[in-house]
Amino acid sequence: MAWTLVTPSSRGIGFAVTRHLLRTIPPGIPVVATARSDLPGTKERLLSSLDLSESQSSRLDLQECDVLSESSISNLAAYCKDRYNDRSQNKAAHLRLAFMIPGMLMPERAPDKIEYDSALDTLKLNLLAPMMLVKHFSGFAPRKSSKLEEVDGLPRSAVLALMSARVGSINDNRLGGWYSYRSSKAGVNQLTRSTDIHLKMQSGPNAMCVGLHPGTVQTDLSKEFWNNTPKEKLFSPDFAAEKLVEVVKGLDEDSRGRCWDWAGKEIPP
């Protein structure tokens, strides 16, 4: 049995991705979602107005996780191992799709605007949080010997998807600024590449890691820039979620270790 993971899931793109997976993948595939607090309220909002069958809604497995705490991430991994991946209990499941997408933005426009504590918070959430998620969840990917079945709504191989950004590209940086955010996302691109190399050794063609750029999405992270973004380039979370899942489903072996935008175009490192 395959299972999926979206973390965090309480708002923004993670919230929309979770709802999209609940609507589109088969009822037998669990969707592990996370929130730092208010699990009952988050679960109610995730399921609200989706018009799901009982089997579709019951596979939402909402768990508490603070992505800024390694112990909290470790506890989530231990739960998932016991629930889905414990081979000693004849549970031959594997993590088929993971969206590991915490993020925040502090848009420093010049070096003298960089504040140490804010920059450190950005690096912790944007880079160290996905790094710890990779540490504790990459081992759940299928091994080389696994035989993967095709599943409607899911990619052909297992995918660990990390949230990058176009501004994390060094080659594409023509405007400067956004020092902590750009640096953290450039770090995510390196994390993506290194994780993919590990997965290729561990899993062969059965698993890969990629970075994703969703465009400018109407979330709290980008709210300051909505008015300066052309309407045709300002996306709703639901639109971004649908496009990112489409991109992930379209990946092949040549796609691995790279960063892809919402339209399926590669972003250079």
PDB file of N, CA and C in Angstrom, residues 41-95:
ATOM      1  N   GLY A  41     -10.194  21.639  14.296  1.00  0.00           N
ATOM      2  CA  GLY A  41     -10.598  22.724  13.415  1.00  0.00           C
ATOM      3  C   GLY A  41      -9.971  22.610  12.043  1.00  0.00           C
ATOM      4  N   THR A  42      -8.704  22.221  11.996  1.00  0.00           N
ATOM      5  CA  THR A  42      -8.021  22.059  10.712  1.00  0.00           C
ATOM      6  C   THR A  42      -8.652  20.935   9.898  1.00  0.00           C
ATOM      7  N   LYS A  43      -8.964  19.831  10.557  1.00  0.00           N
ATOM      8  CA  LYS A  43      -9.583  18.713   9.845  1.00  0.00           C
ATOM      9  C   LYS A  43     -10.940  19.116   9.286  1.00  0.00           C
ATOM     10  N   GLU A  44     -11.709  19.857  10.066  1.00  0.00           N
ATOM     11  CA  GLU A  44     -13.022  20.303   9.593  1.00  0.00           C
ATOM     12  C   GLU A  44     -12.880  21.192   8.362  1.00  0.00           C
ATOM     13  N   ARG A  45     -11.882  22.094   8.373  1.00  0.00           N
ATOM     14  CA  ARG A  45     -11.686  22.988   7.235  1.00  0.00           C
ATOM     15  C   ARG A  45     -11.170  22.229   6.016  1.00  0.00           C
ATOM     16  N   LEU A  46     -10.306  21.238   6.234  1.00  0.00           N
ATOM     17  CA  LEU A  46      -9.771  20.462   5.117  1.00  0.00           C
ATOM     18  C   LEU A  46     -10.870  19.684   4.395  1.00  0.00           C
ATOM     19  N   LEU A  47     -11.844  19.197   5.141  1.00  0.00           N
ATOM     20  CA  LEU A  47     -12.901  18.383   4.549  1.00  0.00           C
ATOM     21  C   LEU A  47     -14.108  19.191   4.114  1.00  0.00           C
ATOM     22  N   SER A  48     -14.158  20.462   4.505  1.00  0.00           N
ATOM     23  CA  SER A  48     -15.327  21.282   4.251  1.00  0.00           C
ATOM     24  C   SER A  48     -15.620  21.409   2.754  1.00  0.00           C
ATOM     25  N   SER A  49     -16.857  21.154   2.371  1.00  0.00           N
ATOM     26  CA  SER A  49     -17.403  21.358   1.021  1.00  0.00           C
ATOM     27  C   SER A  49     -16.723  20.513  -0.053  1.00  0.00           C
ATOM     28  N   LEU A  50     -16.010  19.467   0.327  1.00  0.00           N
ATOM     29  CA  LEU A  50     -15.361  18.632  -0.678  1.00  0.00           C
ATOM     30  C   LEU A  50     -16.302  17.591  -1.276  1.00  0.00           C
ATOM     31  N   ASP A  51     -17.407  17.310  -0.603  1.00  0.00           N
ATOM     32  CA  ASP A  51     -18.375  16.331  -1.092  1.00  0.00           C
ATOM     33  C   ASP A  51     -17.711  14.984  -1.360  1.00  0.00           C
ATOM     34  N   LEU A  52     -17.021  14.482  -0.329  1.00  0.00           N
ATOM     35  CA  LEU A  52     -16.310  13.217  -0.444  1.00  0.00           C
ATOM     36  C   LEU A  52     -17.160  12.072   0.102  1.00  0.00           C
ATOM     37  N   SER A  53     -16.889  10.879  -0.407  1.00  0.00           N
ATOM     38  CA  SER A  53     -17.492   9.691   0.184  1.00  0.00           C
ATOM     39  C   SER A  53     -16.833   9.429   1.542  1.00  0.00           C
ATOM     40  N   GLU A  54     -17.440   8.548   2.310  1.00  0.00           N
ATOM     41  CA  GLU A  54     -16.878   8.234   3.627  1.00  0.00           C
ATOM     42  C   GLU A  54     -15.480   7.638   3.501  1.00  0.00           C
ATOM     43  N   SER A  55     -15.259   6.793   2.501  1.00  0.00           N
ATOM     44  CA  SER A  55     -13.939   6.183   2.322  1.00  0.00           C
ATOM     45  C   SER A  55     -12.895   7.209   1.900  1.00  0.00           C
ATOM     46  N   GLN A  56     -13.329   8.210   1.131  1.00  0.00           N
ATOM     47  CA  GLN A  56     -12.396   9.264   0.731  1.00  0.00           C
ATOM     48  C   GLN A  56     -12.004  10.151   1.906  1.00  0.00           C
ATOM     49  N   SER A  57     -12.968  10.532   2.712  1.00  0.00           N
ATOM     50  CA  SER A  57     -12.678  11.425   3.829  1.00  0.00           C
ATOM     51  C   SER A  57     -11.977  10.710   4.973  1.00  0.00           C
ATOM     52  N   SER A  58     -12.238   9.419   5.138  1.00  0.00           N
ATOM     53  CA  SER A  58     -11.656   8.696   6.271  1.00  0.00           C
ATOM     54  C   SER A  58     -10.165   8.465   6.103  1.00  0.00           C
ATOM     55  N   ARG A  59      -9.638   8.538   4.882  1.00  0.00           N
ATOM     56  CA  ARG A  59      -8.185   8.314   4.715  1.00  0.00           C
ATOM     57  C   ARG A  59      -7.370   9.571   5.004  1.00  0.00           C
ATOM     58  N   LEU A  60      -8.024  10.708   5.345  1.00  0.00           N
ATOM     59  CA  LEU A  60      -7.282  11.866   5.826  1.00  0.00           C
ATOM     60  C   LEU A  60      -6.768  11.562   7.222  1.00  0.00           C
ATOM     61  N   ASP A  61      -5.463  11.505   7.360  1.00  0.00           N
ATOM     62  CA  ASP A  61      -4.812  11.187   8.633  1.00  0.00           C
ATOM     63  C   ASP A  61      -4.073  12.432   9.104  1.00  0.00           C
ATOM     64  N   LEU A  62      -4.770  13.282   9.857  1.00  0.00           N
ATOM     65  CA  LEU A  62      -4.202  14.554  10.299  1.00  0.00           C
ATOM     66  C   LEU A  62      -3.459  14.359  11.609  1.00  0.00           C
ATOM     67  N   GLN A  63      -2.179  14.737  11.610  1.00  0.00           N
ATOM     68  CA  GLN A  63      -1.327  14.555  12.772  1.00  0.00           C
ATOM     69  C   GLN A  63      -0.658  15.871  13.167  1.00  0.00           C
ATOM     70  N   GLU A  64      -0.354  15.988  14.430  1.00  0.00           N
ATOM     71  CA  GLU A  64       0.328  17.181  14.927  1.00  0.00           C
ATOM     72  C   GLU A  64       1.807  17.140  14.559  1.00  0.00           C
ATOM     73  N   CYS A  65       2.308  18.252  14.050  1.00  0.00           N
ATOM     74  CA  CYS A  65       3.744  18.356  13.763  1.00  0.00           C
ATOM     75  C   CYS A  65       4.152  19.817  13.707  1.00  0.00           C
ATOM     76  N   ASP A  66       5.163  20.168  14.469  1.00  0.00           N
ATOM     77  CA  ASP A  66       5.791  21.481  14.391  1.00  0.00           C
ATOM     78  C   ASP A  66       7.071  21.300  13.580  1.00  0.00           C
ATOM     79  N   VAL A  67       7.092  21.797  12.362  1.00  0.00           N
ATOM     80  CA  VAL A  67       8.231  21.547  11.480  1.00  0.00           C
ATOM     81  C   VAL A  67       9.498  22.264  11.939  1.00  0.00           C
ATOM     82  N   LEU A  68       9.393  23.139  12.930  1.00  0.00           N
ATOM     83  CA  LEU A  68      10.579  23.792  13.494  1.00  0.00           C
ATOM     84  C   LEU A  68      11.180  22.990  14.648  1.00  0.00           C
ATOM     85  N   SER A  69      10.594  21.852  14.950  1.00  0.00           N
ATOM     86  CA  SER A  69      11.079  20.998  16.033  1.00  0.00           C
ATOM     87  C   SER A  69      11.452  19.638  15.482  1.00  0.00           C
ATOM     88  N   GLU A  70      12.731  19.272  15.556  1.00  0.00           N
ATOM     89  CA  GLU A  70      13.122  17.960  15.040  1.00  0.00           C
ATOM     90  C   GLU A  70      12.447  16.838  15.823  1.00  0.00           C
ATOM     91  N   SER A  71      12.277  17.019  17.133  1.00  0.00           N
ATOM     92  CA  SER A  71      11.626  15.963  17.915  1.00  0.00           C
ATOM     93  C   SER A  71      10.183  15.756  17.456  1.00  0.00           C
ATOM     94  N   SER A  72       9.499  16.847  17.084  1.00  0.00           N
ATOM     95  CA  SER A  72       8.138  16.728  16.584  1.00  0.00           C
ATOM     96  C   SER A  72       8.118  16.005  15.235  1.00  0.00           C
ATOM     97  N   ILE A  73       9.068  16.334  14.359  1.00  0.00           N
ATOM     98  CA  ILE A  73       9.186  15.639  13.069  1.00  0.00           C
ATOM     99  C   ILE A  73       9.503  14.165  13.290  1.00  0.00           C
ATOM    100  N   SER A  74      10.396  13.892  14.232  1.00  0.00           N
ATOM    101  CA  SER A  74      10.768  12.509  14.540  1.00  0.00           C
ATOM    102  C   SER A  74       9.570  11.720  15.067  1.00  0.00           C
ATOM    103  N   ASN A  75       8.768  12.366  15.908  1.00  0.00           N
ATOM    104  CA  ASN A  75       7.569  11.699  16.424  1.00  0.00           C
ATOM    105  C   ASN A  75       6.584  11.381  15.298  1.00  0.00           C
ATOM    106  N   LEU A  76       6.455  12.309  14.349  1.00  0.00           N
ATOM    107  CA  LEU A  76       5.572  12.056  13.205  1.00  0.00           C
ATOM    108  C   LEU A  76       6.094  10.885  12.380  1.00  0.00           C
ATOM    109  N   ALA A  77       7.392  10.842  12.163  1.00  0.00           N
ATOM    110  CA  ALA A  77       7.986   9.746  11.396  1.00  0.00           C
ATOM    111  C   ALA A  77       7.780   8.414  12.110  1.00  0.00           C
ATOM    112  N   ALA A  78       7.924   8.415  13.420  1.00  0.00           N
ATOM    113  CA  ALA A  78       7.714   7.184  14.184  1.00  0.00           C
ATOM    114  C   ALA A  78       6.267   6.710  14.060  1.00  0.00           C
ATOM    115  N   TYR A  79       5.337   7.646  14.110  1.00  0.00           N
ATOM    116  CA  TYR A  79       3.926   7.303  13.926  1.00  0.00           C
ATOM    117  C   TYR A  79       3.702   6.694  12.544  1.00  0.00           C
ATOM    118  N   CYS A  80       4.245   7.327  11.502  1.00  0.00           N
ATOM    119  CA  CYS A  80       4.059   6.833  10.134  1.00  0.00           C
ATOM    120  C   CYS A  80       4.700   5.465   9.944  1.00  0.00           C
ATOM    121  N   LYS A  81       5.840   5.256  10.568  1.00  0.00           N
ATOM    122  CA  LYS A  81       6.496   3.946  10.480  1.00  0.00           C
ATOM    123  C   LYS A  81       5.609   2.873  11.098  1.00  0.00           C
ATOM    124  N   ASP A  82       5.064   3.168  12.266  1.00  0.00           N
ATOM    125  CA  ASP A  82       4.219   2.194  12.954  1.00  0.00           C
ATOM    126  C   ASP A  82       2.915   1.950  12.199  1.00  0.00           C
ATOM    127  N   ARG A  83       2.365   3.025  11.622  1.00  0.00           N
ATOM    128  CA  ARG A  83       1.052   2.931  10.977  1.00  0.00           C
ATOM    129  C   ARG A  83       1.143   2.374   9.557  1.00  0.00           C
ATOM    130  N   TYR A  84       2.211   2.732   8.836  1.00  0.00           N
ATOM    131  CA  TYR A  84       2.234   2.423   7.398  1.00  0.00           C
ATOM    132  C   TYR A  84       3.443   1.630   6.922  1.00  0.00           C
ATOM    133  N   ASN A  85       4.576   1.733   7.603  1.00  0.00           N
ATOM    134  CA  ASN A  85       5.820   1.214   7.018  1.00  0.00           C
ATOM    135  C   ASN A  85       6.540   0.179   7.860  1.00  0.00           C
ATOM    136  N   ASP A  86       5.894  -0.362   8.885  1.00  0.00           N
ATOM    137  CA  ASP A  86       6.593  -1.290   9.775  1.00  0.00           C
ATOM    138  C   ASP A  86       6.661  -2.668   9.134  1.00  0.00           C
ATOM    139  N   ARG A  87       7.788  -2.964   8.512  1.00  0.00           N
ATOM    140  CA  ARG A  87       7.928  -4.246   7.815  1.00  0.00           C
ATOM    141  C   ARG A  87       7.911  -5.431   8.778  1.00  0.00           C
ATOM    142  N   SER A  88       8.274  -5.188  10.042  1.00  0.00           N
ATOM    143  CA  SER A  88       8.214  -6.275  11.015  1.00  0.00           C
ATOM    144  C   SER A  88       6.778  -6.704  11.289  1.00  0.00           C
ATOM    145  N   GLN A  89       5.837  -5.812  10.987  1.00  0.00           N
ATOM    146  CA  GLN A  89       4.416  -6.121  11.144  1.00  0.00           C
ATOM    147  C   GLN A  89       3.758  -6.425   9.794  1.00  0.00           C
ATOM    148  N   ASN A  90       4.599  -6.749   8.806  1.00  0.00           N
ATOM    149  CA  ASN A  90       4.117  -7.085   7.466  1.00  0.00           C
ATOM    150  C   ASN A  90       3.350  -5.949   6.814  1.00  0.00           C
ATOM    151  N   LYS A  91       3.764  -4.711   7.111  1.00  0.00           N
ATOM    152  CA  LYS A  91       3.166  -3.554   6.462  1.00  0.00           C
ATOM    153  C   LYS A  91       4.132  -3.093   5.371  1.00  0.00           C
ATOM    154  N   ALA A  92       3.902  -3.531   4.157  1.00  0.00           N
ATOM    155  CA  ALA A  92       4.843  -3.283   3.069  1.00  0.00           C
ATOM    156  C   ALA A  92       4.512  -2.006   2.318  1.00  0.00           C
ATOM    157  N   ALA A  93       4.081  -0.997   3.046  1.00  0.00           N
ATOM    158  CA  ALA A  93       3.738   0.275   2.411  1.00  0.00           C
ATOM    159  C   ALA A  93       4.994   1.092   2.133  1.00  0.00           C
ATOM    160  N   HIS A  94       4.837   2.121   1.307  1.00  0.00           N
ATOM    161  CA  HIS A  94       5.939   3.048   1.088  1.00  0.00           C
ATOM    162  C   HIS A  94       5.366   4.440   0.831  1.00  0.00           C
ATOM    163  N   LEU A  95       6.183   5.436   1.090  1.00  0.00           N
ATOM    164  CA  LEU A  95       5.788   6.822   0.848  1.00  0.00           C
ATOM    165  C   LEU A  95       5.880   7.090  -0.643  1.00  0.00           C
TER     166      LEU A  95
END
